PDB file of C-alpha atoms in Angstrom:
ATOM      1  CA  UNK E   1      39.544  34.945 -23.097  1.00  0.00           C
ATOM      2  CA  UNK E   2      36.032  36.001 -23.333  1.00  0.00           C
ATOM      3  CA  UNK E   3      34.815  33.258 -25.537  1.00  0.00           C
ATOM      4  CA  UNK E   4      36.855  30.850 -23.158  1.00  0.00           C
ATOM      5  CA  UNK E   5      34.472  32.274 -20.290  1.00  0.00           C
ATOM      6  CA  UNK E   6      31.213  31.938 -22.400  1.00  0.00           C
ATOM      7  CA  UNK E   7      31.855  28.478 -23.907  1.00  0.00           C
ATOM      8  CA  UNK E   8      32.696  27.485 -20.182  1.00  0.00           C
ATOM      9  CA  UNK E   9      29.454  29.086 -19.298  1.00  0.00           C
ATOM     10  CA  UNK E  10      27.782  27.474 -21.595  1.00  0.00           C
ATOM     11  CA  UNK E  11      29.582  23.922 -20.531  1.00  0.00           C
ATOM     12  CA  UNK E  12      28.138  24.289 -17.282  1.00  0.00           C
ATOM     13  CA  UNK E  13      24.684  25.752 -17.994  1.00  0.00           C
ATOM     14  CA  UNK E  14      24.137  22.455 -20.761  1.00  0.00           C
ATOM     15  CA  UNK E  15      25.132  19.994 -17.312  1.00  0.00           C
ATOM     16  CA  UNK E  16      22.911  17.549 -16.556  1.00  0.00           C
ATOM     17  CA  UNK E  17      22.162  18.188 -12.751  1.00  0.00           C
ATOM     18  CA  UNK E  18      22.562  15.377 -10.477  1.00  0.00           C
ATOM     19  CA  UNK E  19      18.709  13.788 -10.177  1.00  0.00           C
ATOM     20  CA  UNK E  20      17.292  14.167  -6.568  1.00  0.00           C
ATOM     21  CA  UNK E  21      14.862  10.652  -5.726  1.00  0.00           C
ATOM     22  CA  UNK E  22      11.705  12.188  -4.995  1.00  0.00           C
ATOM     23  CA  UNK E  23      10.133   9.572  -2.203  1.00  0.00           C
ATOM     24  CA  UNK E  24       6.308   8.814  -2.868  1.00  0.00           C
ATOM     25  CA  UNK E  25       4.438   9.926  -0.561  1.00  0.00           C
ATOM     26  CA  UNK E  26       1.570   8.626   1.674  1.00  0.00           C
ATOM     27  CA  UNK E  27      -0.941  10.513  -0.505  1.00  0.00           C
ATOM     28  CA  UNK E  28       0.469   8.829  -3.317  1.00  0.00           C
ATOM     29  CA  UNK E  29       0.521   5.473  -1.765  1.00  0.00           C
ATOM     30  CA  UNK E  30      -3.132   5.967  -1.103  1.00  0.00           C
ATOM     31  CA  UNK E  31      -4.063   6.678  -4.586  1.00  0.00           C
ATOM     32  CA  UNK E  32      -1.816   3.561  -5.564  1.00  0.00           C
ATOM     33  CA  UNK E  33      -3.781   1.643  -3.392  1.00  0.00           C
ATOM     34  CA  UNK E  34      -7.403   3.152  -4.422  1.00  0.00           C
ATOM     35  CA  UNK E  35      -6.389   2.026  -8.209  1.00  0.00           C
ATOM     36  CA  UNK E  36      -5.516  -1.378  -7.224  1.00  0.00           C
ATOM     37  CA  UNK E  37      -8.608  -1.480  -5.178  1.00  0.00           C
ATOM     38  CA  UNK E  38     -10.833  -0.271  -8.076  1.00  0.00           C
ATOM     39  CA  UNK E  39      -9.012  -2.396 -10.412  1.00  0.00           C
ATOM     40  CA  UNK E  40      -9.572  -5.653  -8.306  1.00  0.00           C
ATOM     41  CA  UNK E  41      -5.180  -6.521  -9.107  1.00  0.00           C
ATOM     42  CA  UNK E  42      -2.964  -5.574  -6.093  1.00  0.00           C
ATOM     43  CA  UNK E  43       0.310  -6.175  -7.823  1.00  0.00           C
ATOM     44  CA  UNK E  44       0.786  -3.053  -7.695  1.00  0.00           C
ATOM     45  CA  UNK E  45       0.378  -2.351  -4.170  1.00  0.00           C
ATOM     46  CA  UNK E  46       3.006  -5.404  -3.064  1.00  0.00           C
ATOM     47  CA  UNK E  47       6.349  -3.450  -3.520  1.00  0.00           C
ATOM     48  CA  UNK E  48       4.713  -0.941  -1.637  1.00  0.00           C
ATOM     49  CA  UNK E  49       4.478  -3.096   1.591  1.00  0.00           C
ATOM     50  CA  UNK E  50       6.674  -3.694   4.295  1.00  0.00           C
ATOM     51  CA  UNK E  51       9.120  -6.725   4.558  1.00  0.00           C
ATOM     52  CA  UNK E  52       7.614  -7.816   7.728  1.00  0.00           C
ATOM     53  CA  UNK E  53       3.563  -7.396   5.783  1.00  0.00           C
ATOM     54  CA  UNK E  54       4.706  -8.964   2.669  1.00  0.00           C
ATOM     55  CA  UNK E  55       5.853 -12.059   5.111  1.00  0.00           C
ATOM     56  CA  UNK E  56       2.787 -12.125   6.885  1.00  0.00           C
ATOM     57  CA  UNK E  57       0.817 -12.144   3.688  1.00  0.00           C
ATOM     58  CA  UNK E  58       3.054 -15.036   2.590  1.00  0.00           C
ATOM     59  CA  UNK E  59       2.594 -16.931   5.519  1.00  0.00           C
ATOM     60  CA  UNK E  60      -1.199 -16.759   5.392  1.00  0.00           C
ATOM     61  CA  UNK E  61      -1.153 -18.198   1.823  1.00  0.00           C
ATOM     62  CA  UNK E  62       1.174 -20.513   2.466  1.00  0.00           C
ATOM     63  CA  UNK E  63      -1.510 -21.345   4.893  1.00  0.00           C
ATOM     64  CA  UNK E  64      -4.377 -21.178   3.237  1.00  0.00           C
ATOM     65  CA  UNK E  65      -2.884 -23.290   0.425  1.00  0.00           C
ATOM     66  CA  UNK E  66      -2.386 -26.332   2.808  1.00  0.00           C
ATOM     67  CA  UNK E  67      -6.205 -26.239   4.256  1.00  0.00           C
ATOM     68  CA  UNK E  68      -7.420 -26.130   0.622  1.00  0.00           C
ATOM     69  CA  UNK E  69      -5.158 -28.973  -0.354  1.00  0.00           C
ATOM     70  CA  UNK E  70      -6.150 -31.071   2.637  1.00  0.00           C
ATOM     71  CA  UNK E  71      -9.844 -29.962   2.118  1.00  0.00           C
ATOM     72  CA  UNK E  72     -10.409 -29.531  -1.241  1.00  0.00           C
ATOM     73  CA  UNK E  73     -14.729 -29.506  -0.569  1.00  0.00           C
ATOM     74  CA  UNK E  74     -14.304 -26.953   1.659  1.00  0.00           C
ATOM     75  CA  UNK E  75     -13.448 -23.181   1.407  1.00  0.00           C
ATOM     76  CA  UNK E  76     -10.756 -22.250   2.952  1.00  0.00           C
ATOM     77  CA  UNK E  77     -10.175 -19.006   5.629  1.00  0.00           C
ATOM     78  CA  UNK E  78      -8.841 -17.308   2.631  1.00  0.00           C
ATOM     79  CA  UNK E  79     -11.217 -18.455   0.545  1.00  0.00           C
ATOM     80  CA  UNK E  80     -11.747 -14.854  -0.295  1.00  0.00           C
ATOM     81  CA  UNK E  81      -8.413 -13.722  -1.363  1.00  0.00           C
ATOM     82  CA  UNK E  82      -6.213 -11.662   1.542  1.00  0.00           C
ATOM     83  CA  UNK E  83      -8.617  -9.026   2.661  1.00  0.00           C
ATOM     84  CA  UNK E  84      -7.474  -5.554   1.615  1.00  0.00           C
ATOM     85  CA  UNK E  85     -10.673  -4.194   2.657  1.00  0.00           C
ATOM     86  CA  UNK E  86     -13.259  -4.186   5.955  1.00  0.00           C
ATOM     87  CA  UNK E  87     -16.000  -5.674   4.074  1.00  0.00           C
ATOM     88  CA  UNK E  88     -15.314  -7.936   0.720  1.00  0.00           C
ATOM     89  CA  UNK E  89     -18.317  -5.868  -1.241  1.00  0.00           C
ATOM     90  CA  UNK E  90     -16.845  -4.518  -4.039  1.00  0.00           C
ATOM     91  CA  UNK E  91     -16.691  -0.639  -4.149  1.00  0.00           C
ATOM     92  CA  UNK E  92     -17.781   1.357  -7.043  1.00  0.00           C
ATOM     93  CA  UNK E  93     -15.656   4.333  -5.347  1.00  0.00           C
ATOM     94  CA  UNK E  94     -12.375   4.254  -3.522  1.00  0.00           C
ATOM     95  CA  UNK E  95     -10.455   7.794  -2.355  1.00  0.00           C
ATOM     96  CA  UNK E  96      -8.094   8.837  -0.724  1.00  0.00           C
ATOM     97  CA  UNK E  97      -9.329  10.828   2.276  1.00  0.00           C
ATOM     98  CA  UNK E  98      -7.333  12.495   5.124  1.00  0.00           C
ATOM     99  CA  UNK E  99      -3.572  11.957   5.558  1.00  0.00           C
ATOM    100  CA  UNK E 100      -1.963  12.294   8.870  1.00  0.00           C
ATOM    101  CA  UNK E 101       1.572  12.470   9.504  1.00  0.00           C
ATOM    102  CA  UNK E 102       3.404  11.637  12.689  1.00  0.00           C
ATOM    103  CA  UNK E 103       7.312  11.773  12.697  1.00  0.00           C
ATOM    104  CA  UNK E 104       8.075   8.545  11.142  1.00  0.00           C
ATOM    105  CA  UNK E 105       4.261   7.387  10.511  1.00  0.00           C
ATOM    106  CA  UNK E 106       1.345   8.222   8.204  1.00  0.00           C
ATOM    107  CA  UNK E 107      -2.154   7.112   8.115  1.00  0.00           C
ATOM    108  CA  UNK E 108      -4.282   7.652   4.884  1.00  0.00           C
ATOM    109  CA  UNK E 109      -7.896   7.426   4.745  1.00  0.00           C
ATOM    110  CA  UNK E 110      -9.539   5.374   2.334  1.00  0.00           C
ATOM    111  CA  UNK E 111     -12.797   5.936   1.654  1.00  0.00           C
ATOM    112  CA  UNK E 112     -15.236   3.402  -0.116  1.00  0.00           C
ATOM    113  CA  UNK E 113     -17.913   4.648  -1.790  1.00  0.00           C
ATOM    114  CA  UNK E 114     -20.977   2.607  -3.074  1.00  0.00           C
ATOM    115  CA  UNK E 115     -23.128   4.935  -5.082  1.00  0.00           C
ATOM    116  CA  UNK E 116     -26.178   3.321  -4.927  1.00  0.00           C
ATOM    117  CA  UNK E 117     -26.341   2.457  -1.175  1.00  0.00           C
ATOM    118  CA  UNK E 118     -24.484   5.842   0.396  1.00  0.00           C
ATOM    119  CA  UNK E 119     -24.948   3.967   3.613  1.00  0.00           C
ATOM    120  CA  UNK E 120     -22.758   1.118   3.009  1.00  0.00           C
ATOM    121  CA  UNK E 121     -19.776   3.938   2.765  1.00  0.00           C
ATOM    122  CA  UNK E 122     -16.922   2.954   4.898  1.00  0.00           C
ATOM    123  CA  UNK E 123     -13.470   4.500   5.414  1.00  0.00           C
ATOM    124  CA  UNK E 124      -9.957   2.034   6.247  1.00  0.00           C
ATOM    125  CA  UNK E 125      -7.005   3.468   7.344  1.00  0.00           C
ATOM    126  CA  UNK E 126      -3.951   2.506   5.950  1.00  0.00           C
ATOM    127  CA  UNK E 127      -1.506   2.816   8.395  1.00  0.00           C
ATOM    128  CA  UNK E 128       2.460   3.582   6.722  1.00  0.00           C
ATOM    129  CA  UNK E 129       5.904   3.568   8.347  1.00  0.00           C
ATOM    130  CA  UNK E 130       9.140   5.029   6.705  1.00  0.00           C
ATOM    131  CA  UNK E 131      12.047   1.985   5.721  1.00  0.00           C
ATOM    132  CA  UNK E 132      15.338   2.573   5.014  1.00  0.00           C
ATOM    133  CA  UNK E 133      16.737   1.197   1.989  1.00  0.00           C
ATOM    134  CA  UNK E 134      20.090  -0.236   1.616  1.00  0.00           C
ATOM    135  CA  UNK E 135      21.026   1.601  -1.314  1.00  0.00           C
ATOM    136  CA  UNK E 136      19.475   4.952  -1.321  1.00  0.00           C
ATOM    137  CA  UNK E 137      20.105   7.960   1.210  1.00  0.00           C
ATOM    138  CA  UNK E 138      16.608   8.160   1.922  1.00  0.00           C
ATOM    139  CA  UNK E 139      13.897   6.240   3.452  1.00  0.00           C
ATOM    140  CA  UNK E 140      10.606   5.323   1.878  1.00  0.00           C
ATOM    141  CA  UNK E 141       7.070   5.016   2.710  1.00  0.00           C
ATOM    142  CA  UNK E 142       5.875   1.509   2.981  1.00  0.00           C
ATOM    143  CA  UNK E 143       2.302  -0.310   3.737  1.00  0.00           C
ATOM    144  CA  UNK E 144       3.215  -1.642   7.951  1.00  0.00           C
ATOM    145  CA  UNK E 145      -0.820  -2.555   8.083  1.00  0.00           C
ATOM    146  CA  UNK E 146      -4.716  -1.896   7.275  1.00  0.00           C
ATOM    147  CA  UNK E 147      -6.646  -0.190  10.037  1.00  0.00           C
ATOM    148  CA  UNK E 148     -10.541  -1.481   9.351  1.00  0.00           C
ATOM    149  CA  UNK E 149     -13.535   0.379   9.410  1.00  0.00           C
ATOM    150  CA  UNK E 150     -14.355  -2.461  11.911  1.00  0.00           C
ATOM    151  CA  UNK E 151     -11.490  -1.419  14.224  1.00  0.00           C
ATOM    152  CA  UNK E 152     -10.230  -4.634  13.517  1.00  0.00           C
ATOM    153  CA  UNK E 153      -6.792  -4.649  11.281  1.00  0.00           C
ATOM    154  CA  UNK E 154      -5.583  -6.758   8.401  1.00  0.00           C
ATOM    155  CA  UNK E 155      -2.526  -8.279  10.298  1.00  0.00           C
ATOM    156  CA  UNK E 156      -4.987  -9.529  13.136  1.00  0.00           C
ATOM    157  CA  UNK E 157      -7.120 -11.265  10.546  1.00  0.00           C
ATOM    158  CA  UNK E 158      -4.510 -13.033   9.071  1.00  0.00           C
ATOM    159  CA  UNK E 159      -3.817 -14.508  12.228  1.00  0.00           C
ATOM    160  CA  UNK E 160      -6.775 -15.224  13.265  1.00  0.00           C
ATOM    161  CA  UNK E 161      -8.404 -17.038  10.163  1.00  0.00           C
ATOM    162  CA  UNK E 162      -5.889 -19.539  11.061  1.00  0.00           C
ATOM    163  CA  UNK E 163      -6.805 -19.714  14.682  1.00  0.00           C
ATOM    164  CA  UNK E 164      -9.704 -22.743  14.905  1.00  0.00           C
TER     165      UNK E 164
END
């Protein structure tokens, strides 16, 4: 009987546990996003957007793509590529500043550094929601919009390239 109790012991001790999803959180999104940044390839950063961003996004391409077509000579609004930053410069620095959480909302600070010119810093806010997903018990962080430096937002200028 004893060995019967340690080899069950044993049995249940050498179980796998059941794995818990650990959600990413905004801090991580922001450091995601830095990378990408730094990296100049957001590929990374488009599963981490919202259904209703990613569409937007689309939609603005889909735009853009027409204008250039029809105007070939000319830049188009998104000439550019989607801006995923206040100011198109490219930063030598990008971190993750201040995270701050708000029931079902986050916003992370990121903070663009340019080494040489300490003046041209500037800090966007990326502004998160949490999303249910169909198939897991928990909801995620995702990317809703980009706050500016220039109190202006990335959603906004989407629409309004378009606007003339």
């Amino acid at each position: 009987m004893h060995r019967f109790v340690v080899a069950a012991a044993l049995c249940l001790v050498a179980t796998p546990s059941l794995a818990q999803m650990v959600t990413i959180s905004p801090e991580q999104i922001g450091e995601i996003f830095c990378i990408s940044r730094l990296g100049n390839d957001m590929a990374p950063v488009e599963g981490l957007l919202t259904t209703e961003l990613t569409a937007a996004i689309a939609e603005a391409e889909a735009r853009n793509d027409a204008i250039q077509q029809a105007h070939p000579d000319e830049k188009p609004p998104l000439g550019d590529g989607i801006p995923w930053q206040a100011f198109p410069d490219y930063a030598a620095e990008c971190k993750v500043g201040g995270v701050t959480l708000e029931a079902d909302r986050a916003v992370v600070d990121i903070a663009y550094g340019f080494p040489d010119y300490p003046d041209a810093n500037f800090t966007d806010h990326l502004q998160l929601i949490l999303v249910a997903q169909p198939n897991l018990s928990e909801p995620l962080w995702r990317i809703e919009n980009l706050g500016y430096a220039t109190e202006s937002d990335l959603r906004s200028v989407l629409v309004s390239a378009f606007a003339n």
